[in-house]
Amino acid sequence: MGEQRTLPTVEDTEALGRELAAELRPGDLVVLDGPLGAGKTALTRGIAAGLGVEGRVSSPTFIIARQHRAGSRPGAVGLVHVDAYRLGGDLDELDALDLDTDLDDAVVVVEWGLGVVEHLADRHLRVLLRREPESETRTASWEWIGPS
């Protein structure tokens, strides 16, 4: 699968997110997969920092989707952070979440989205995160899926 990196610390995971953000544009879909504790939210924090969004990024587990507005820096892009785990595969619910951002104007990052959300875009960035047992070390592999 595409590129791969070992991420010894949470800071390394966030740094990878900032790097990936440099490739992202409004309307892009990022699908994150990995077990609990693999670093999905940390990676999203890094993506958000790289995009220049405002506010703290935390897991949207209990609210399903969290919207982060673009900051004031030139070129900043908004972020919609979705937890597909509780959606049970029905992302039509996204329309009912009262997001006041058009998803085409933001980067959409979906945790637990593998096999669920790929149909939302012609192409997406798939990121697989794994955590070594009894360790803080994580590995990430990623690639763009679909037409370039």
Short mmCIF file of C-alpha atoms in Angstrom, two decimals, residues 12-145:
data_model
loop_
_atom_site.label_atom_id
_atom_site.label_comp_id
_atom_site.label_asym_id
_atom_site.label_seq_id
_atom_site.Cartn_x
_atom_site.Cartn_y
_atom_site.Cartn_z
CA ASP A 12 5.19 11.96 15.04
CA THR A 13 1.60 10.99 14.21
CA GLU A 14 0.51 14.63 14.32
CA ALA A 15 3.50 15.62 12.17
CA LEU A 16 2.46 13.07 9.53
CA GLY A 17 -1.01 14.62 9.58
CA ARG A 18 0.48 18.06 8.89
CA GLU A 19 2.43 16.60 5.95
CA LEU A 20 -0.66 14.90 4.52
CA ALA A 21 -2.62 18.17 4.86
CA ALA A 22 -0.26 19.76 2.34
CA GLU A 23 -1.72 17.40 -0.30
CA LEU A 24 -5.37 18.04 0.61
CA ARG A 25 -7.82 20.43 -1.02
CA PRO A 26 -11.43 21.41 -0.26
CA GLY A 27 -13.73 18.53 -1.15
CA ASP A 28 -11.11 15.86 -0.45
CA LEU A 29 -12.09 12.78 1.54
CA VAL A 30 -9.69 11.11 3.98
CA VAL A 31 -10.66 7.64 5.24
CA LEU A 32 -8.92 6.52 8.45
CA ASP A 33 -8.89 2.93 9.61
CA GLY A 34 -7.28 1.25 12.58
CA PRO A 35 -8.13 -0.16 15.99
CA LEU A 36 -8.83 1.89 19.10
CA GLY A 37 -5.69 3.72 20.18
CA ALA A 38 -4.05 3.50 16.75
CA GLY A 39 -3.79 7.28 16.40
CA LYS A 40 -6.74 8.27 14.20
CA THR A 41 -7.62 11.36 16.23
CA ALA A 42 -3.96 12.37 16.63
CA LEU A 43 -3.51 12.14 12.87
CA THR A 44 -6.65 14.25 12.41
CA ARG A 45 -5.26 16.87 14.83
CA GLY A 46 -2.18 17.08 12.62
CA ILE A 47 -4.27 17.36 9.46
CA ALA A 48 -6.30 20.14 11.09
CA ALA A 49 -3.14 22.02 12.09
CA GLY A 50 -1.80 21.67 8.56
CA LEU A 51 -5.06 22.96 7.10
CA GLY A 52 -5.09 25.92 9.49
CA VAL A 53 -8.42 25.20 11.17
CA GLU A 54 -9.58 26.96 14.33
CA GLY A 55 -10.18 25.31 17.66
CA ARG A 56 -9.26 22.08 19.40
CA VAL A 57 -9.69 18.81 17.56
CA SER A 58 -11.00 15.87 19.57
CA SER A 59 -12.74 12.63 18.72
CA PRO A 60 -16.28 13.16 17.44
CA THR A 61 -17.41 9.81 18.90
CA PHE A 62 -20.38 11.12 20.85
CA ILE A 63 -21.57 13.75 18.38
CA ILE A 64 -20.73 11.77 15.21
CA ALA A 65 -19.40 14.78 13.29
CA ARG A 66 -17.54 17.89 14.35
CA GLN A 67 -17.02 20.90 12.12
CA HIS A 68 -13.89 23.04 12.37
CA ARG A 69 -13.84 26.39 10.61
CA ALA A 70 -10.93 27.55 8.52
CA GLY A 71 -8.64 29.87 10.45
CA SER A 72 -7.64 33.34 9.35
CA ARG A 73 -4.33 32.44 7.72
CA PRO A 74 -4.29 32.66 3.92
CA GLY A 75 -5.21 29.35 2.30
CA ALA A 76 -6.77 27.86 5.43
CA VAL A 77 -9.39 25.17 4.76
CA GLY A 78 -12.20 23.94 7.01
CA LEU A 79 -12.40 20.39 8.31
CA VAL A 80 -15.35 18.09 8.97
CA HIS A 81 -14.29 15.27 11.30
CA VAL A 82 -16.66 12.30 11.26
CA ASP A 83 -16.85 9.13 13.37
CA ALA A 84 -18.51 6.56 11.10
CA TYR A 85 -18.50 3.89 13.80
CA ARG A 86 -21.79 5.09 15.27
CA LEU A 87 -23.34 5.82 11.90
CA GLY A 88 -23.53 2.10 11.21
CA GLY A 89 -22.63 2.64 7.57
CA ASP A 90 -25.44 5.11 6.84
CA LEU A 91 -23.65 8.27 5.84
CA ASP A 92 -26.86 9.75 4.50
CA GLU A 93 -27.14 10.86 8.12
CA LEU A 94 -24.39 13.37 7.40
CA ASP A 95 -26.97 15.50 5.62
CA ALA A 96 -29.09 15.48 8.77
CA LEU A 97 -26.28 16.63 11.07
CA ASP A 98 -26.96 20.32 10.40
CA LEU A 99 -23.41 21.10 9.32
CA ASP A 100 -23.33 24.64 8.07
CA THR A 101 -20.43 23.88 5.75
CA ASP A 102 -20.82 22.49 2.27
CA LEU A 103 -18.70 19.32 2.32
CA ASP A 104 -17.20 20.44 -1.02
CA ASP A 105 -15.70 23.45 0.78
CA ALA A 106 -13.92 21.46 3.50
CA VAL A 107 -11.67 18.45 3.88
CA VAL A 108 -13.70 15.55 5.29
CA VAL A 109 -11.84 13.12 7.57
CA VAL A 110 -13.75 9.97 8.51
CA GLU A 111 -12.61 7.69 11.32
CA TRP A 112 -13.79 4.07 11.02
CA GLY A 113 -14.71 4.85 7.42
CA LEU A 114 -13.06 1.99 5.53
CA GLY A 115 -15.63 0.14 3.45
CA VAL A 116 -18.31 2.68 4.36
CA VAL A 117 -17.64 6.11 2.84
CA GLU A 118 -15.55 5.60 -0.27
CA HIS A 119 -18.59 6.20 -2.50
CA LEU A 120 -18.81 9.81 -1.28
CA ALA A 121 -15.96 10.91 -3.57
CA ASP A 122 -14.38 9.88 -6.86
CA ARG A 123 -11.10 9.47 -5.03
CA HIS A 124 -9.98 9.44 -1.42
CA LEU A 125 -6.87 9.23 0.72
CA ARG A 126 -6.90 5.92 2.61
CA VAL A 127 -4.80 5.86 5.78
CA LEU A 128 -4.34 2.63 7.74
CA LEU A 129 -2.99 3.01 11.26
CA ARG A 130 -1.71 0.21 13.47
CA ARG A 131 -0.37 0.19 17.02
CA GLU A 132 2.22 -2.26 18.25
CA PRO A 133 0.96 -4.25 21.27
CA GLU A 134 2.22 -2.93 24.62
CA SER A 135 3.89 0.01 22.86
CA GLU A 136 3.27 3.61 21.84
CA THR A 137 4.81 2.88 18.43
CA ARG A 138 2.38 3.10 15.56
CA THR A 139 2.70 2.54 11.86
CA ALA A 140 0.81 4.33 9.14
CA SER A 141 0.40 3.44 5.51
CA TRP A 142 -1.46 5.61 3.03
CA GLU A 143 -2.36 5.97 -0.60
CA TRP A 144 -4.77 7.81 -2.86
CA ILE A 145 -7.50 5.53 -4.26
#
